[in-house]
Amino acid sequence: MLFAFVCKDKPGSLQVRLDTRPEHVAFLEGLNAQKKLAFAGPFLDADGKPNGSLVVVEAPDLAAAQALSAADPYAKAGLFESVEIRQWNWTFNKPAAS
């Protein structure tokens, strides 16, 4: 199953995001190597600066998705004001299975 993490950064936390980014990227690269990451990227504010994240992962159930979300270095650093985890169905433009 796919789960989307819709994450909103705490106001004024850009420096936390920048400082934690190398660990976050390494975490996502690990998920990608395990074939658990569908896609990910930051939301941007009006000035083009990151202010949240969208991460879509493959997980067997909600509990496993919650565990992945909690393991993200951004979450551990307290970057997020909120994280919504929702099961998601990739309907259009889904890459062909390899």
CSV table of N, CA and C in Angstrom, one decimal:
chain,number,residue,atom,x,y,z
A,1,MET,N,0.8,-1.2,0.0
A,1,MET,CA,0.0,0.0,0.0
A,1,MET,C,0.9,1.2,0.0
A,2,LEU,N,0.4,2.3,-0.7
A,2,LEU,CA,1.1,3.5,-0.6
A,2,LEU,C,0.5,4.4,0.4
A,3,PHE,N,1.4,5.2,1.1
A,3,PHE,CA,0.9,6.2,2.1
A,3,PHE,C,1.6,7.5,1.8
A,4,ALA,N,0.9,8.6,1.9
A,4,ALA,CA,1.4,9.9,1.7
A,4,ALA,C,1.6,10.6,3.0
A,5,PHE,N,2.8,11.1,3.2
A,5,PHE,CA,3.1,11.9,4.4
A,5,PHE,C,3.0,13.4,3.9
A,6,VAL,N,2.0,14.1,4.5
A,6,VAL,CA,1.9,15.6,4.2
A,6,VAL,C,2.4,16.3,5.4
A,7,CYS,N,3.6,16.9,5.3
A,7,CYS,CA,4.2,17.5,6.5
A,7,CYS,C,4.3,19.0,6.3
A,8,LYS,N,3.9,19.6,7.4
A,8,LYS,CA,4.0,21.1,7.5
A,8,LYS,C,5.1,21.5,8.5
A,9,ASP,N,6.0,22.3,8.1
A,9,ASP,CA,7.1,22.8,9.0
A,9,ASP,C,6.6,23.8,10.0
A,10,LYS,N,7.2,23.8,11.1
A,10,LYS,CA,6.9,24.8,12.1
A,10,LYS,C,7.3,26.2,11.6
A,11,PRO,N,6.6,27.2,11.9
A,11,PRO,CA,7.0,28.6,11.4
A,11,PRO,C,8.4,28.9,12.0
A,12,GLY,N,9.2,29.5,11.1
A,12,GLY,CA,10.6,29.9,11.5
A,12,GLY,C,11.6,28.8,11.7
A,13,SER,N,11.3,27.7,11.1
A,13,SER,CA,12.2,26.5,11.3
A,13,SER,C,13.1,26.2,10.1
A,14,LEU,N,13.3,27.1,9.2
A,14,LEU,CA,14.1,26.8,8.0
A,14,LEU,C,15.5,26.4,8.3
A,15,GLN,N,16.1,27.0,9.3
A,15,GLN,CA,17.4,26.6,9.7
A,15,GLN,C,17.5,25.1,10.2
A,16,VAL,N,16.5,24.7,10.9
A,16,VAL,CA,16.4,23.3,11.3
A,16,VAL,C,16.4,22.4,10.1
A,17,ARG,N,15.6,22.7,9.1
A,17,ARG,CA,15.5,22.0,7.9
A,17,ARG,C,16.8,21.9,7.2
A,18,LEU,N,17.5,23.0,7.0
A,18,LEU,CA,18.8,23.1,6.3
A,18,LEU,C,19.8,22.3,7.1
A,19,ASP,N,19.8,22.4,8.4
A,19,ASP,CA,20.8,21.7,9.2
A,19,ASP,C,20.6,20.2,9.2
A,20,THR,N,19.4,19.7,9.1
A,20,THR,CA,19.0,18.3,9.1
A,20,THR,C,19.0,17.7,7.7
A,21,ARG,N,19.0,18.5,6.7
A,21,ARG,CA,18.8,17.9,5.4
A,21,ARG,C,19.7,16.8,5.0
A,22,PRO,N,21.0,16.8,5.3
A,22,PRO,CA,21.9,15.7,4.9
A,22,PRO,C,21.4,14.4,5.4
A,23,GLU,N,21.0,14.4,6.7
A,23,GLU,CA,20.5,13.1,7.3
A,23,GLU,C,19.2,12.7,6.7
A,24,HIS,N,18.3,13.7,6.4
A,24,HIS,CA,17.0,13.4,5.8
A,24,HIS,C,17.2,12.8,4.4
A,25,VAL,N,18.1,13.4,3.6
A,25,VAL,CA,18.3,12.8,2.3
A,25,VAL,C,18.9,11.4,2.4
A,26,ALA,N,19.8,11.2,3.3
A,26,ALA,CA,20.4,9.8,3.5
A,26,ALA,C,19.3,8.8,3.9
A,27,PHE,N,18.4,9.3,4.7
A,27,PHE,CA,17.2,8.4,5.1
A,27,PHE,C,16.4,8.1,3.9
A,28,LEU,N,16.0,9.1,3.1
A,28,LEU,CA,15.2,8.8,1.9
A,28,LEU,C,16.0,7.9,0.9
A,29,GLU,N,17.3,8.1,0.8
A,29,GLU,CA,18.1,7.2,-0.1
A,29,GLU,C,18.0,5.8,0.4
A,30,GLY,N,18.0,5.6,1.7
A,30,GLY,CA,17.9,4.3,2.3
A,30,GLY,C,16.5,3.6,2.0
A,31,LEU,N,15.5,4.4,2.1
A,31,LEU,CA,14.1,3.9,1.8
A,31,LEU,C,14.1,3.6,0.3
A,32,ASN,N,14.7,4.4,-0.5
A,32,ASN,CA,14.7,4.2,-2.0
A,32,ASN,C,15.4,2.9,-2.3
A,33,ALA,N,16.6,2.6,-1.7
A,33,ALA,CA,17.3,1.4,-1.9
A,33,ALA,C,16.5,0.2,-1.5
A,34,GLN,N,15.7,0.3,-0.5
A,34,GLN,CA,14.8,-0.8,0.0
A,34,GLN,C,13.5,-0.9,-0.8
A,35,LYS,N,13.4,0.0,-1.8
A,35,LYS,CA,12.2,0.0,-2.7
A,35,LYS,C,10.9,0.4,-1.9
A,36,LYS,N,11.1,1.2,-0.8
A,36,LYS,CA,9.9,1.7,0.0
A,36,LYS,C,9.5,3.1,-0.4
A,37,LEU,N,10.4,3.8,-1.1
A,37,LEU,CA,10.1,5.2,-1.5
A,37,LEU,C,9.5,5.3,-2.9
A,38,ALA,N,8.3,5.9,-3.0
A,38,ALA,CA,7.7,6.1,-4.3
A,38,ALA,C,8.3,7.4,-4.9
A,39,PHE,N,8.1,8.5,-4.1
A,39,PHE,CA,8.7,9.8,-4.4
A,39,PHE,C,8.6,10.7,-3.2
A,40,ALA,N,9.3,11.8,-3.3
A,40,ALA,CA,9.4,12.8,-2.2
A,40,ALA,C,9.9,14.1,-2.7
A,41,GLY,N,9.5,15.2,-2.0
A,41,GLY,CA,10.0,16.5,-2.2
A,41,GLY,C,9.4,17.5,-1.3
A,42,PRO,N,10.0,18.7,-1.3
A,42,PRO,CA,9.5,19.8,-0.4
A,42,PRO,C,8.4,20.6,-1.0
A,43,PHE,N,7.5,21.1,-0.1
A,43,PHE,CA,6.6,22.1,-0.5
A,43,PHE,C,7.4,23.4,-0.4
A,44,LEU,N,7.0,24.4,-1.2
A,44,LEU,CA,7.7,25.7,-1.2
A,44,LEU,C,6.7,26.8,-0.8
A,45,ASP,N,7.3,27.9,-0.2
A,45,ASP,CA,6.5,29.0,0.2
A,45,ASP,C,6.5,30.0,-1.0
A,46,ALA,N,5.9,31.2,-0.9
A,46,ALA,CA,5.8,32.1,-2.0
A,46,ALA,C,7.2,32.6,-2.4
A,47,ASP,N,8.2,32.5,-1.6
A,47,ASP,CA,9.5,33.0,-1.9
A,47,ASP,C,10.3,31.8,-2.5
A,48,GLY,N,9.7,30.6,-2.6
A,48,GLY,CA,10.5,29.5,-3.1
A,48,GLY,C,11.3,28.7,-2.1
A,49,LYS,N,11.1,29.0,-0.8
A,49,LYS,CA,11.8,28.4,0.2
A,49,LYS,C,11.0,27.2,0.8
A,50,PRO,N,11.7,26.1,1.1
A,50,PRO,CA,10.9,24.9,1.6
A,50,PRO,C,10.2,25.2,2.9
A,51,ASN,N,9.0,24.7,3.0
A,51,ASN,CA,8.2,24.9,4.2
A,51,ASN,C,7.4,23.6,4.6
A,52,GLY,N,7.7,22.5,4.0
A,52,GLY,CA,7.0,21.3,4.3
A,52,GLY,C,7.5,20.2,3.4
A,53,SER,N,6.9,19.0,3.5
A,53,SER,CA,7.4,17.9,2.7
A,53,SER,C,6.2,17.0,2.2
A,54,LEU,N,6.3,16.4,1.1
A,54,LEU,CA,5.4,15.4,0.6
A,54,LEU,C,6.3,14.2,0.4
A,55,VAL,N,6.0,13.1,1.1
A,55,VAL,CA,6.8,11.8,1.0
A,55,VAL,C,5.7,10.7,0.8
A,56,VAL,N,5.9,9.9,-0.3
A,56,VAL,CA,5.0,8.8,-0.5
A,56,VAL,C,5.8,7.5,-0.4
A,57,VAL,N,5.4,6.6,0.5
A,57,VAL,CA,6.1,5.4,0.7
A,57,VAL,C,5.2,4.2,0.5
A,58,GLU,N,5.9,3.0,0.3
A,58,GLU,CA,5.2,1.7,0.3
A,58,GLU,C,5.3,1.1,1.7
A,59,ALA,N,4.2,0.7,2.3
A,59,ALA,CA,4.2,0.1,3.6
A,59,ALA,C,3.1,-0.9,3.7
A,60,PRO,N,3.2,-1.9,4.5
A,60,PRO,CA,2.2,-2.9,4.5
A,60,PRO,C,0.9,-2.4,5.2
A,61,ASP,N,1.0,-1.4,6.1
A,61,ASP,CA,-0.2,-1.0,6.8
A,61,ASP,C,0.2,0.4,7.5
A,62,LEU,N,-0.8,1.0,8.1
A,62,LEU,CA,-0.7,2.3,8.6
A,62,LEU,C,0.4,2.4,9.7
A,63,ALA,N,0.4,1.4,10.6
A,63,ALA,CA,1.4,1.3,11.7
A,63,ALA,C,2.8,1.4,11.1
A,64,ALA,N,3.1,0.6,10.0
A,64,ALA,CA,4.4,0.6,9.4
A,64,ALA,C,4.7,2.0,8.8
A,65,ALA,N,3.7,2.6,8.2
A,65,ALA,CA,3.9,3.9,7.6
A,65,ALA,C,4.2,5.0,8.7
A,66,GLN,N,3.5,4.9,9.8
A,66,GLN,CA,3.7,5.8,11.0
A,66,GLN,C,5.1,5.6,11.5
A,67,ALA,N,5.6,4.4,11.6
A,67,ALA,CA,7.0,4.1,12.0
A,67,ALA,C,8.0,4.7,11.1
A,68,LEU,N,7.8,4.6,9.8
A,68,LEU,CA,8.7,5.2,8.8
A,68,LEU,C,8.7,6.7,9.0
A,69,SER,N,7.5,7.3,9.1
A,69,SER,CA,7.4,8.8,9.3
A,69,SER,C,8.2,9.2,10.5
A,70,ALA,N,8.0,8.5,11.6
A,70,ALA,CA,8.7,8.9,12.9
A,70,ALA,C,10.2,8.7,12.8
A,71,ALA,N,10.7,7.9,11.9
A,71,ALA,CA,12.1,7.6,11.8
A,71,ALA,C,12.8,8.7,11.0
A,72,ASP,N,12.1,9.5,10.3
A,72,ASP,CA,12.7,10.6,9.4
A,72,ASP,C,13.4,11.5,10.3
A,73,PRO,N,14.7,11.8,10.0
A,73,PRO,CA,15.4,12.8,10.8
A,73,PRO,C,14.8,14.2,10.9
A,74,TYR,N,14.0,14.6,10.0
A,74,TYR,CA,13.2,15.8,10.1
A,74,TYR,C,12.3,15.7,11.3
A,75,ALA,N,11.5,14.6,11.3
A,75,ALA,CA,10.6,14.4,12.4
A,75,ALA,C,11.3,14.3,13.8
A,76,LYS,N,12.5,13.6,13.8
A,76,LYS,CA,13.2,13.5,15.0
A,76,LYS,C,13.8,14.9,15.5
A,77,ALA,N,14.1,15.8,14.5
A,77,ALA,CA,14.6,17.1,14.9
A,77,ALA,C,13.5,18.1,15.3
A,78,GLY,N,12.2,17.6,15.2
A,78,GLY,CA,11.1,18.5,15.6
A,78,GLY,C,10.8,19.5,14.6
A,79,LEU,N,11.1,19.3,13.3
A,79,LEU,CA,10.8,20.3,12.3
A,79,LEU,C,9.4,20.5,12.0
A,80,PHE,N,8.6,19.4,12.1
A,80,PHE,CA,7.2,19.5,11.6
A,80,PHE,C,6.2,20.0,12.7
A,81,GLU,N,5.4,20.9,12.2
A,81,GLU,CA,4.2,21.4,13.0
A,81,GLU,C,3.1,20.3,13.0
A,82,SER,N,3.0,19.7,11.8
A,82,SER,CA,2.0,18.6,11.7
A,82,SER,C,2.4,17.6,10.6
A,83,VAL,N,2.0,16.4,10.7
A,83,VAL,CA,2.2,15.3,9.8
A,83,VAL,C,0.9,14.6,9.6
A,84,GLU,N,0.4,14.6,8.4
A,84,GLU,CA,-0.8,13.8,8.1
A,84,GLU,C,-0.4,12.6,7.2
A,85,ILE,N,-0.8,11.4,7.6
A,85,ILE,CA,-0.5,10.2,6.9
A,85,ILE,C,-1.8,9.6,6.4
A,86,ARG,N,-1.8,9.5,5.0
A,86,ARG,CA,-3.0,9.0,4.4
A,86,ARG,C,-2.7,8.0,3.4
A,87,GLN,N,-3.5,6.9,3.4
A,87,GLN,CA,-3.3,5.9,2.3
A,87,GLN,C,-3.7,6.5,1.0
A,88,TRP,N,-2.9,6.2,-0.1
A,88,TRP,CA,-3.0,6.8,-1.3
A,88,TRP,C,-3.0,5.8,-2.5
A,89,ASN,N,-3.8,6.1,-3.5
A,89,ASN,CA,-3.9,5.2,-4.7
A,89,ASN,C,-3.3,6.0,-5.9
A,90,TRP,N,-2.2,5.5,-6.4
A,90,TRP,CA,-1.5,6.1,-7.6
A,90,TRP,C,-2.3,5.7,-8.8
A,91,THR,N,-3.1,6.6,-9.4
A,91,THR,CA,-4.0,6.2,-10.5
A,91,THR,C,-3.4,6.6,-11.8
A,92,PHE,N,-3.0,7.9,-12.0
A,92,PHE,CA,-2.5,8.4,-13.3
A,92,PHE,C,-1.0,8.6,-13.3
A,93,ASN,N,-0.4,8.3,-14.5
A,93,ASN,CA,1.0,8.5,-14.7
A,93,ASN,C,1.9,7.7,-13.8
A,94,LYS,N,1.4,6.6,-13.3
A,94,LYS,CA,2.2,5.7,-12.5
A,94,LYS,C,3.3,5.0,-13.4
A,95,PRO,N,4.6,5.1,-12.9
A,95,PRO,CA,5.6,4.4,-13.7
A,95,PRO,C,5.3,2.9,-13.9
A,96,ALA,N,5.7,2.4,-15.0
A,96,ALA,CA,5.5,1.0,-15.2
A,96,ALA,C,6.4,0.2,-14.3
A,97,ALA,N,5.9,-0.9,-13.8
A,97,ALA,CA,6.7,-1.8,-12.9
A,97,ALA,C,7.8,-2.4,-13.6
A,98,SER,N,9.0,-2.4,-13.0
A,98,SER,CA,10.2,-2.9,-13.6
A,98,SER,C,10.4,-4.4,-13.4
